[in-house]
XYZ file of C-alpha atoms in Angstrom:
760
model
C -65.872 48.824 15.985
C -64.938 45.908 18.191
C -67.116 42.882 18.692
C -69.419 42.848 21.692
C -67.765 39.785 23.215
C -64.407 41.496 23.724
C -65.533 44.948 24.669
C -66.117 46.746 27.945
C -67.705 50.154 28.292
C -66.961 53.236 30.377
C -69.798 55.760 30.512
C -68.828 59.449 30.744
C -71.809 61.394 32.031
C -72.541 64.762 30.447
C -74.879 67.378 31.876
C -78.557 66.717 31.231
C -79.388 67.713 27.739
C -82.896 67.684 26.419
C -83.924 65.523 23.512
C -84.140 68.442 21.213
C -80.682 69.575 22.046
C -79.317 66.085 21.575
C -80.715 65.849 18.090
C -79.457 69.288 17.127
C -76.344 70.046 19.165
C -74.681 73.382 18.867
C -71.044 73.841 17.884
C -70.137 74.896 21.428
C -71.697 71.753 22.892
C -69.953 69.532 20.376
C -66.640 71.192 21.169
C -67.139 70.745 24.931
C -68.061 67.068 24.502
C -65.035 66.524 22.274
C -62.720 68.097 24.867
C -64.278 65.988 27.624
C -63.854 62.801 25.626
C -60.254 63.568 24.680
C -59.325 64.439 28.253
C -60.946 61.232 29.480
C -59.043 59.175 26.932
C -55.782 60.902 27.854
C -56.479 60.276 31.544
C -57.111 56.600 30.904
C -53.959 56.401 28.834
C -51.885 58.040 31.586
C -53.107 55.845 34.437
C -52.874 52.600 32.528
C -49.633 53.298 30.605
C -51.320 52.003 27.432
C -51.988 53.926 24.265
C -55.787 54.024 23.890
C -55.988 56.184 20.780
C -55.827 53.241 18.489
C -59.102 52.485 16.730
C -58.634 48.789 17.461
C -58.511 49.488 21.200
C -61.110 52.168 21.886
C -64.283 53.404 20.236
C -67.012 55.834 21.255
C -70.714 56.217 20.831
C -73.701 57.868 22.450
C -76.048 56.007 24.750
C -79.743 56.738 25.130
C -79.181 59.331 27.876
C -76.811 61.430 25.858
C -73.638 60.216 27.573
C -70.433 59.256 25.865
C -69.527 55.579 26.040
C -65.883 54.455 25.719
C -65.460 50.865 24.600
C -62.160 49.100 25.366
C -60.828 45.663 24.672
C -60.856 43.162 27.592
C -57.125 43.184 28.543
C -57.038 46.952 28.566
C -60.240 47.240 30.556
C -59.025 44.754 33.167
C -55.735 46.567 33.766
C -57.426 49.946 33.747
C -60.214 48.822 36.084
C -57.651 47.569 38.609
C -55.827 50.877 38.501
C -59.043 52.859 38.751
C -60.236 50.707 41.650
C -57.029 51.245 43.633
C -57.083 54.950 42.924
C -60.765 55.307 43.760
C -60.188 53.468 47.074
C -57.534 55.995 48.009
C -59.217 59.033 46.503
C -56.129 59.872 44.509
C -56.734 59.982 40.796
C -60.232 59.129 39.715
C -62.180 60.801 36.895
C -64.850 63.176 37.954
C -63.065 64.235 41.143
C -60.433 66.790 40.310
C -59.904 67.920 43.906
C -59.093 64.321 44.966
C -56.655 64.056 42.075
C -54.773 67.090 43.325
C -54.689 65.720 46.858
C -53.464 62.332 45.639
C -50.737 63.915 43.531
C -49.624 66.059 46.455
C -49.547 62.991 48.714
C -47.481 60.992 46.215
C -45.161 63.944 45.609
C -44.579 64.304 49.367
C -43.868 60.588 49.817
C -41.375 60.177 46.957
C -38.434 62.197 48.413
C -38.722 60.520 51.823
C -36.472 57.747 53.037
C -37.879 54.243 53.158
C -38.356 54.329 56.929
C -40.135 57.715 56.895
C -42.222 56.666 53.906
C -43.358 53.487 55.662
C -44.270 55.457 58.785
C -46.175 58.072 56.770
C -48.149 55.445 54.839
C -48.799 53.533 58.050
C -50.257 56.664 59.684
C -52.686 57.214 56.804
C -56.353 56.575 57.763
C -56.811 53.874 55.137
C -57.282 50.140 54.966
C -54.367 47.747 54.535
C -55.178 47.159 50.863
C -55.253 50.876 50.152
C -51.922 51.345 51.951
C -50.353 48.553 49.886
C -51.631 50.103 46.648
C -50.368 53.523 47.691
C -46.945 52.066 48.469
C -46.818 50.317 45.076
C -47.731 53.542 43.267
C -45.074 55.523 45.167
C -42.422 52.875 44.452
C -43.375 52.877 40.776
C -43.190 56.662 40.530
C -39.875 56.698 42.337
C -38.458 54.081 39.963
C -39.585 56.221 37.018
C -37.824 59.255 38.414
C -34.661 57.356 39.288
C -33.302 57.399 35.743
C -33.531 61.195 35.657
C -31.125 61.503 38.588
C -27.535 61.514 37.337
C -25.640 60.648 40.514
C -26.338 59.739 44.095
C -24.526 60.347 47.314
C -22.546 57.172 47.993
C -22.405 57.751 51.726
C -26.168 58.138 51.946
C -26.683 54.962 49.961
C -24.243 53.022 52.136
C -25.823 54.256 55.354
C -29.272 53.475 54.010
C -28.281 49.935 53.020
C -26.521 49.371 56.352
C -29.520 50.602 58.331
C -31.866 48.470 56.269
C -29.671 45.405 56.768
C -29.461 46.124 60.489
C -33.247 46.400 60.788
C -33.779 43.165 58.920
C -31.174 41.290 60.939
C -32.579 42.685 64.190
C -36.120 41.626 63.321
C -34.978 38.176 62.216
C -32.875 37.761 65.377
C -35.801 38.747 67.590
C -38.005 36.243 65.790
C -35.414 33.500 66.278
C -34.979 34.306 69.971
C -38.728 34.371 70.535
C -39.112 31.059 68.726
C -36.382 29.336 70.781
C -37.365 30.960 74.090
C -37.346 28.342 76.814
C -40.758 27.001 77.907
C -42.646 29.799 76.138
C -45.698 27.693 75.262
C -45.792 26.025 78.691
C -45.730 29.386 80.450
C -48.629 30.637 78.319
C -50.680 27.587 79.259
C -49.907 28.069 82.962
C -50.777 31.770 82.807
C -54.038 31.096 80.976
C -55.228 28.431 83.393
C -53.870 29.558 86.775
C -53.252 33.283 86.359
C -50.258 35.570 86.689
C -49.756 34.841 90.400
C -48.642 31.242 89.825
C -46.992 32.179 86.544
C -44.657 34.501 88.477
C -43.118 31.479 90.248
C -42.229 29.760 86.970
C -40.903 33.000 85.492
C -38.691 33.402 88.540
C -37.432 29.815 88.164
C -36.532 30.418 84.519
C -34.790 33.662 85.456
C -32.648 31.824 88.036
C -31.807 29.170 85.462
C -30.323 31.839 83.177
C -28.258 33.115 86.109
C -26.748 29.709 86.780
C -26.057 29.042 83.105
C -23.980 32.218 82.941
C -22.121 31.385 86.159
C -21.343 27.870 84.970
C -20.010 29.069 81.603
C -17.777 31.614 83.338
C -16.360 29.168 85.886
C -15.956 26.358 83.415
C -14.120 28.549 80.908
C -11.591 30.196 83.233
C -11.185 27.719 86.116
C -12.154 24.177 85.155
C -10.702 23.989 81.626
C -7.207 25.273 82.639
C -7.154 22.768 85.521
C -8.072 19.935 83.150
C -4.897 20.568 81.154
C -2.674 19.566 84.056
C -4.943 17.325 86.153
C -3.710 13.926 87.279
C -5.684 10.723 86.955
C -8.106 9.983 89.794
C -7.239 6.693 91.503
C -10.245 6.504 93.851
C -13.011 3.984 93.223
C -16.464 5.225 92.231
C -19.313 3.487 94.126
C -22.350 5.656 93.294
C -22.872 6.768 96.893
C -20.883 9.881 96.051
C -23.949 11.348 94.331
C -25.611 11.678 97.750
C -22.670 12.322 100.067
C -20.344 14.285 97.799
C -17.266 12.565 99.271
C -15.025 9.794 98.023
C -14.410 9.870 94.292
C -15.568 13.487 93.866
C -12.977 14.712 96.372
C -10.138 14.466 93.844
C -11.956 16.100 90.934
C -12.439 19.644 89.643
C -15.662 19.775 91.604
C -14.034 21.007 94.825
C -11.586 23.726 95.811
C -8.884 21.363 97.130
C -8.185 19.780 93.730
C -6.964 22.989 92.055
C -3.260 23.775 91.802
C -1.475 26.862 93.073
C 1.170 26.886 90.370
C 1.306 28.885 87.185
C 0.128 26.851 84.193
C 2.489 27.075 81.219
C 2.804 24.745 78.240
C 6.249 24.937 76.713
C 9.047 27.366 77.371
C 7.683 30.087 75.106
C 3.980 29.606 75.951
C 1.888 32.140 77.860
C 1.602 31.603 81.607
C -1.720 31.281 83.437
C -1.776 32.196 87.128
C -4.333 29.892 88.760
C -4.597 31.953 91.950
C -5.544 35.129 90.081
C -7.817 33.228 87.701
C -9.690 31.607 90.579
C -10.274 34.737 92.632
C -10.956 37.021 89.642
C -13.415 34.580 88.071
C -15.386 34.216 91.296
C -15.273 38.001 91.736
C -16.447 38.621 88.156
C -19.284 36.143 88.600
C -20.515 37.780 91.804
C -20.094 41.289 90.384
C -22.131 40.374 87.318
C -24.839 38.887 89.529
C -24.834 42.060 91.622
C -25.396 44.410 88.679
C -27.847 42.008 87.051
C -29.952 41.982 90.194
C -29.917 45.776 90.378
C -30.801 46.121 86.694
C -33.559 43.521 86.925
C -35.075 45.178 89.980
C -35.045 48.568 88.256
C -36.542 47.164 85.051
C -39.326 45.228 86.755
C -40.015 48.165 89.050
C -40.373 50.478 86.075
C -42.610 48.074 84.160
C -44.829 46.908 87.025
C -45.022 49.739 89.541
C -44.934 52.766 87.238
C -47.839 51.564 85.145
C -50.964 53.593 84.351
C -53.058 50.429 84.124
C -52.565 49.933 87.877
C -54.764 52.973 88.438
C -57.137 52.500 85.498
C -57.677 48.767 85.877
C -56.470 48.049 82.341
C -59.872 46.579 81.420
C -60.108 48.506 78.160
C -56.709 47.212 77.069
C -57.796 43.624 77.678
C -61.178 43.928 75.965
C -60.370 46.041 72.915
C -56.830 44.845 72.069
C -57.286 41.488 70.403
C -54.350 40.167 68.399
C -55.836 39.413 64.970
C -52.693 37.577 63.892
C -53.721 34.682 66.152
C -55.590 32.312 63.827
C -54.860 28.804 65.112
C -57.727 27.272 67.077
C -55.635 26.220 70.095
C -53.875 29.578 70.184
C -57.208 31.400 70.061
C -58.592 29.350 72.956
C -55.411 29.956 74.971
C -55.645 33.683 74.251
C -59.269 33.698 75.394
C -58.307 31.965 78.650
C -55.535 34.509 79.249
C -57.900 37.423 78.664
C -60.605 36.004 80.900
C -58.079 35.323 83.677
C -56.635 38.834 83.491
C -60.105 40.389 83.501
C -61.056 38.375 86.600
C -57.819 39.421 88.312
C -58.376 43.118 87.619
C -62.035 43.030 88.635
C -61.285 41.124 91.839
C -58.691 43.707 92.856
C -61.108 46.547 92.177
C -63.746 44.848 94.322
C -61.320 43.978 97.119
C -60.074 47.553 97.368
C -63.620 48.747 98.084
C -64.127 46.374 101.030
C -64.370 48.256 104.340
C -64.354 46.645 107.789
C -65.886 47.852 110.994
C -63.802 48.808 114.037
C -64.485 45.505 115.832
C -63.508 43.505 112.761
C -60.300 45.502 112.385
C -59.431 44.989 116.069
C -60.072 41.243 115.821
C -57.908 40.873 112.747
C -55.119 42.968 114.233
C -55.084 40.712 117.299
C -54.937 37.647 115.049
C -52.019 39.176 113.134
C -50.074 39.861 116.349
C -50.623 36.328 117.673
C -49.622 34.784 114.340
C -46.426 36.839 114.190
C -45.481 35.959 117.769
C -46.028 32.250 117.161
C -44.168 32.240 113.825
C -41.219 34.122 115.297
C -41.041 31.711 118.234
C -41.099 28.714 115.900
C -38.312 30.209 113.788
C -36.128 30.930 116.832
C -36.650 27.399 118.133
C -35.620 25.897 114.784
C -32.510 28.095 114.608
C -31.423 27.073 118.104
C -31.918 23.401 117.195
C -29.828 23.784 114.031
C -27.070 25.587 115.970
C -26.658 22.838 118.596
C -26.922 20.139 115.950
C -24.179 21.821 113.906
C -21.931 22.064 116.967
C -22.528 18.386 117.692
C -22.154 17.339 114.054
C -18.334 17.650 113.913
C -17.831 15.352 116.910
C -20.517 13.014 115.601
C -18.667 12.585 112.303
C -15.392 11.796 114.107
C -16.965 8.936 116.081
C -19.167 7.531 113.280
C -17.282 6.403 110.178
C -20.425 5.342 108.324
C -20.597 7.202 104.952
C -24.279 7.979 105.515
C -23.581 9.799 108.805
C -22.713 12.980 106.910
C -26.382 13.268 105.842
C -27.659 13.892 109.385
C -27.356 17.683 109.367
C -28.742 18.157 105.806
C -31.634 15.818 106.613
C -32.672 17.750 109.740
C -32.359 21.129 107.992
C -34.421 19.917 105.023
C -37.126 18.577 107.353
C -37.348 21.972 109.048
C -37.523 23.764 105.695
C -40.318 21.431 104.573
C -42.473 21.351 107.713
C -42.295 24.876 109.154
C -43.465 26.733 105.986
C -46.552 24.473 105.943
C -47.274 25.532 109.525
C -46.954 29.146 108.419
C -49.418 28.483 105.598
C -52.021 27.291 108.119
C -52.039 30.744 109.750
C -54.136 31.986 106.834
C -57.162 30.328 108.458
C -56.812 32.742 111.390
C -55.515 35.882 109.697
C -57.900 35.913 106.695
C -56.338 38.576 104.529
C -58.691 40.273 102.082
C -55.926 40.819 99.548
C -54.144 37.600 98.471
C -51.066 39.674 97.688
C -50.746 40.691 101.336
C -50.961 37.063 102.417
C -48.161 36.093 100.027
C -45.988 38.980 101.235
C -46.417 37.972 104.888
C -45.595 34.323 104.165
C -42.531 35.348 102.178
C -41.220 37.490 105.028
C -41.739 34.720 107.593
C -40.125 32.079 105.405
C -37.181 34.275 104.428
C -36.572 35.028 108.101
C -36.511 31.294 108.867
C -34.345 30.173 105.960
C -31.837 33.025 106.047
C -31.458 32.555 109.806
C -30.669 28.873 109.289
C -28.137 29.708 106.551
C -26.559 32.351 108.811
C -26.138 29.817 111.618
C -24.583 27.324 109.202
C -22.174 29.970 107.876
C -21.154 30.808 111.429
C -20.554 27.086 112.039
C -18.479 26.720 108.876
C -16.318 29.828 109.345
C -15.763 29.555 113.096
C -15.809 25.830 113.735
C -14.876 23.953 110.560
C -12.336 26.501 109.292
C -10.555 26.699 112.669
C -10.760 23.016 113.568
C -7.419 22.184 111.978
C -8.967 19.756 109.492
C -7.025 19.051 106.337
C -8.483 21.044 103.430
C -11.412 22.580 105.314
C -12.532 24.383 102.135
C -13.404 21.039 100.559
C -15.340 20.014 103.677
C -17.466 23.167 103.459
C -18.045 22.536 99.748
C -19.223 19.002 100.522
C -21.582 20.262 103.243
C -23.149 22.787 100.858
C -23.481 20.140 98.144
C -25.310 17.795 100.549
C -27.639 20.568 101.734
C -28.478 21.502 98.149
C -29.036 17.902 97.061
C -31.142 17.011 100.118
C -33.332 20.074 99.612
C -33.850 19.052 95.973
C -34.813 15.481 96.954
C -37.299 16.737 99.544
C -38.827 19.120 96.998
C -39.303 16.317 94.463
C -40.782 14.008 97.091
C -43.159 16.738 98.200
C -44.242 17.402 94.603
C -44.878 13.795 93.582
C -45.986 12.290 96.922
C -47.097 14.954 99.383
C -49.139 17.028 96.946
C -50.605 13.907 95.328
C -51.704 12.500 98.704
C -53.175 15.871 99.628
C -55.293 15.823 96.462
C -56.538 12.293 97.193
C -57.468 13.258 100.759
C -59.293 16.372 99.605
C -61.212 14.568 96.851
C -61.884 11.132 98.393
C -61.632 11.151 102.201
C -62.302 14.684 103.474
C -64.170 16.404 100.668
C -64.635 19.549 102.733
C -60.951 20.322 102.252
C -61.288 20.318 98.473
C -58.425 20.605 96.023
C -55.473 22.607 97.309
C -54.092 25.800 95.845
C -50.479 26.391 94.838
C -48.429 27.900 97.681
C -46.392 30.593 95.951
C -44.522 31.824 99.030
C -43.233 28.402 100.090
C -42.107 27.400 96.592
C -40.424 30.720 95.883
C -38.496 30.591 99.154
C -37.237 27.125 98.227
C -35.693 28.645 95.093
C -34.165 31.562 97.019
C -32.775 29.205 99.672
C -31.143 26.956 97.053
C -29.705 29.909 95.116
C -28.217 31.359 98.300
C -26.428 28.071 98.984
C -25.090 28.087 95.415
C -23.657 31.585 95.763
C -21.994 30.734 99.080
C -20.596 27.465 97.786
C -19.321 28.792 94.451
C -15.979 29.603 96.104
C -15.612 26.135 97.615
C -17.282 24.168 94.797
C -16.901 25.913 91.386
C -19.215 23.434 89.609
C -22.118 24.099 91.953
C -23.924 26.349 89.366
C -23.935 23.400 86.958
C -25.580 21.184 89.586
C -28.131 23.890 90.360
C -28.818 24.324 86.641
C -29.734 20.619 86.297
C -31.890 20.748 89.438
C -33.821 23.801 88.247
C -34.413 22.201 84.860
C -35.866 19.072 86.488
C -37.796 21.111 89.057
C -39.623 23.073 86.359
C -41.112 19.955 84.799
C -41.858 18.376 88.183
C -43.701 21.460 89.411
C -45.525 21.803 86.089
C -46.818 18.217 86.199
C -47.806 18.524 89.863
C -49.542 21.841 89.188
C -51.674 20.422 86.378
C -52.594 17.262 88.323
C -52.914 18.289 91.972
C -53.893 21.962 92.128
C -56.804 24.181 91.232
C -56.735 27.829 90.094
C -56.732 30.404 92.916
C -60.161 30.951 94.445
C -59.394 34.674 94.663
C -57.960 35.849 91.374
C -55.371 38.581 91.794
C -52.865 40.312 89.578
C -49.255 39.431 90.454
C -47.381 41.727 88.062
C -45.412 43.212 90.985
C -44.425 39.870 92.519
C -41.364 39.444 90.304
C -39.916 42.698 91.651
C -40.460 41.519 95.224
C -38.881 38.120 94.509
C -35.750 39.713 93.056
C -35.586 42.147 95.966
C -35.634 39.245 98.453
C -32.973 37.508 96.399
C -30.828 40.639 96.555
C -31.480 41.490 100.193
C -30.859 39.694 102.483
C -29.760 36.715 100.359
C -27.080 38.126 98.042
C -25.825 40.760 100.493
C -25.386 38.031 103.123
C -23.404 35.975 100.625
C -21.097 38.921 99.922
C -20.480 39.406 103.646
C -19.711 35.698 104.140
C -17.258 35.539 101.228
C -15.634 38.828 102.267
C -14.933 37.392 105.730
C -13.573 34.229 104.132
C -11.202 36.044 101.779
C -9.984 38.767 104.143
C -9.980 37.037 107.539
C -9.468 33.270 107.171
C -6.238 31.403 106.538
C -6.241 28.966 103.601
C -5.351 25.309 104.001
C -1.632 24.585 103.860
C -1.809 21.406 101.750
C -4.573 21.930 99.156
C -6.142 24.513 96.929
C -4.769 27.309 94.770
C -4.082 29.566 97.793
C -2.029 27.113 99.846
C 0.840 28.622 101.804
C -0.639 32.145 101.938
C -1.562 33.857 105.226
C -4.886 35.041 103.748
C -6.678 34.584 100.441
C -6.398 38.285 99.621
C -2.605 38.123 99.708
C -2.635 36.716 96.192
C -3.931 40.134 95.038
C -1.371 41.970 97.158
C 1.521 40.043 95.664
C 0.182 40.600 92.140
C -0.053 44.372 92.745
C 3.523 44.403 94.091
C 4.677 42.650 90.917
C 2.878 45.165 88.688
C 4.336 48.121 90.593
C 7.793 47.163 89.310
C 6.615 47.355 85.681
C 6.190 50.918 84.325
C 3.541 49.890 81.791
C 1.118 48.673 84.481
C 1.311 51.548 86.943
C -2.238 52.629 86.023
C -3.546 49.287 87.327
C -1.689 49.856 90.605
C -3.176 53.373 90.877
C -6.735 52.072 90.286
C -6.327 49.428 92.941
C -4.789 51.706 95.547
C -7.154 54.667 95.036
C -10.392 52.913 94.084
C -10.618 49.200 94.865
C -8.425 49.257 97.976
C -9.777 52.546 99.332
C -12.485 52.541 101.989
C -13.341 56.198 101.277
C -14.088 55.397 97.646
C -16.611 52.715 98.574
C -18.152 55.010 101.170
C -18.609 57.775 98.588
C -19.864 55.263 96.032
C -22.412 53.883 98.497
C -23.550 57.389 99.358
C -24.006 58.241 95.658
C -25.965 55.045 95.060
C -28.252 55.810 98.004
C -28.830 59.370 96.776
C -29.622 58.164 93.249
C -31.943 55.514 94.644
C -33.759 58.088 96.736
C -34.100 60.492 93.805
C -35.299 57.700 91.561
C -37.845 56.676 94.173
C -39.149 60.240 94.448
C -39.359 60.567 90.679
C -41.326 57.360 90.398
C -43.683 58.435 93.183
C -44.224 61.736 91.394
C -44.935 59.916 88.135
C -47.435 57.654 89.835
C -49.217 60.681 91.305
C -49.199 62.398 87.902
C -50.595 59.300 86.209
C -53.368 59.122 88.794
C -54.211 62.819 88.303
C -54.226 62.465 84.526
C -56.510 59.462 84.803
C -58.905 61.446 86.980
C -58.730 64.320 84.499
C -59.649 61.969 81.651
C -62.631 60.724 83.651
C -63.750 64.305 84.355
C -63.409 65.262 80.685
C -65.549 62.278 79.751
C -68.197 63.409 82.231
C -68.069 66.937 80.771
C -68.555 65.566 77.266
C -71.536 63.492 78.395
C -73.044 66.588 80.037
C -72.579 68.651 76.862
C -74.038 65.880 74.725
C -77.125 65.720 76.941
C -77.535 69.511 76.707
C -77.170 69.332 72.933
C -79.806 66.604 72.685
C -82.216 68.692 74.777
C -81.653 71.740 72.557
C -82.263 69.670 69.445
C -85.526 68.346 70.904
C -86.625 71.876 71.744
C -85.824 73.053 68.199
C -87.785 70.156 66.733
C -90.818 71.018 68.854
C -90.556 74.714 67.931
C -90.237 73.920 64.209
C -93.192 71.544 64.287
C -95.420 74.176 65.990
C -94.362 76.864 63.506
C -95.106 74.541 60.584
C -98.604 73.882 61.928
C -99.266 77.627 62.190
C -97.953 78.263 58.664
C -100.165 75.506 57.260
C -103.205 76.993 58.946
C -102.418 80.470 57.558
C -101.864 79.050 54.080
C -105.176 77.166 54.180
C -107.034 80.278 55.320
C -105.421 82.427 52.622
C -106.128 79.762 50.000
C -109.817 79.585 50.884
C -110.135 83.387 50.692
C -108.273 83.449 47.390
C -110.568 80.830 45.889
C -113.694 82.664 47.126
C -112.632 85.928 45.489
C -112.009 84.313 42.088
C -115.029 82.003 42.111
C -116.638 83.841 39.138
C -113.622 83.739 36.897
C -114.075 81.714 33.696
C -110.885 79.695 34.030
C -111.551 78.403 37.621
C -112.382 74.880 36.492
C -109.216 74.790 34.415
C -107.093 75.794 37.415
C -108.721 73.194 39.665
C -108.108 70.493 37.074
C -104.476 71.557 36.803
C -104.080 71.466 40.592
C -105.642 68.015 40.763
C -103.348 66.730 38.019
C -100.248 68.341 39.519
C -100.612 68.783 43.293
C -97.041 70.133 43.656
C -97.862 73.038 41.402
């Protein structure tokens, strides 16, 4: 026997045996107990992989209740207890439960032949705790490793595919973690969303999305246009004064910044080196950039439309998702507080929308508001038309004004007036909210966006008309560079006005609302006005990319600075929206406005420039050509003489140069768009019907539960009444029975027995 200090006991319960039987067991009982003990020892030996038959390891004795007691040494008991605990948690292989052992063995046997991915999914779908799933996975891996040496050969292809897929999954997960960790402004955007809601967060998301656009455009232009020109550029002899940063003229004129600096010759280093046609590179790079932007806008609109419009939580409120889906991986105190703010903001937004949708107005209130809407639209349209007329006459006068005034600062007159209009008029539009009083904040933002886009796109259209019909036909030397300089000044002046408004105008407005006129209070962030500033600047960049290839780089720097400026101003000068509202669909609307009318107007302007205008005769890569498009015509004529490139000529003549092809393509796109729209509408209706069906099923279940509770109460009352009647009958029969046997000699003995043992 082992000492008591190094021994642990396992009690094996045997059926209740009386004391007499324990002292004199039969041979059959001894045999059964022996078999039970041996099977228990064998089971312990199998689950712990340790030989327990040694007398130094295990001993047995009887306890006071007649049970067998197995005594093990401490190391063995610890390892065996861990195994038993894991198996008992999973109900796989514990003593005393043979049916669970069979189920556990079947589960392990079904998991072993699976692939790693299927095995992980199967274990993950098990209704067990994480610790039990880990133990089950360890047991399956151990059993599989034991069986591996019995397999003689494996399929090499299966092994290679398995290893490749596993490596791909690991690399994909690691890459996603790296990208999420280096995502730009991720923490700042979470703070903004938690404090101010998704409506203001949509503006900063849109700004970051535009920044990615300009980074791609800059990389493309810099790689295929700027770098080749650097290889053969001459030294700039003009003096740099610093005023060029504001005017865009002077030193910058003879740099890669503008169209007029680029050569029209073929770049070739050495006699045997490859040639690089600058005309084709310039026009193809600009075309590739605009084509990529076109498809990116379409893809982004489709993706945001699918995620934000076709969403079941729009119809269900999404409250359950917000309340019951806490991320338990968030453990840091600041992260937990930020998560709580996000959840509270989203709950307020969803509840406010549900309340606002139930608001109903009387007929007089509806008539009053409709009249206010009509007056506001008439006034806003008149203001926009007046501003456009002023910009048109100023642009016509600007060319003569620049000829008579040689002051370098005179070129800033037109950009200054346009920037003043873009700053003042949207603020006038924002004041209309005091009269219109929209119940839904989303509707107010949509109306302001439409009014502002009408104003800004009209101004850009007038400027494009001035550039293409006045500047391009004025006979000026290198008119393309003049247009590029005008666009640069407009973009820079708009950026300066935006910074001044953020750091001065918004700060003064906060001081007035908090110190002087406290009834005004702290202002709220104007989403429509700020978003239209981004769309206006991006439209100028797309128009000017042909005349100033480095304009995306300038816009990239401005957007980067604007993000931090708007973030600081938002935290210091603004308060959260008084009416919380969910702005998940705003991103789709922003991209749609950027696509139409902004990007489509840019395509029309550049198409007129390339197909209808004559390039300058003394500057630029297209000098000496009747039209810009003739560079493509001459290239196609060259390829038609080479038999190996006839397929390119066929594609151009039958696809790119064919009007019928674009007509058919446009028709197909419209049909697909219409079908997609109908499918999405059908899905939205189906989601709404399914949501109503879920609500009705819940009501049916509540009705059935109430009926079941009533039936149970009725059964309880019926059982209680029947028990009372049975007790009365038993008492009456007992009294009669005792009266009949009152003369029996053993009556006192029976009464004493009943008193001693009432159950009897």
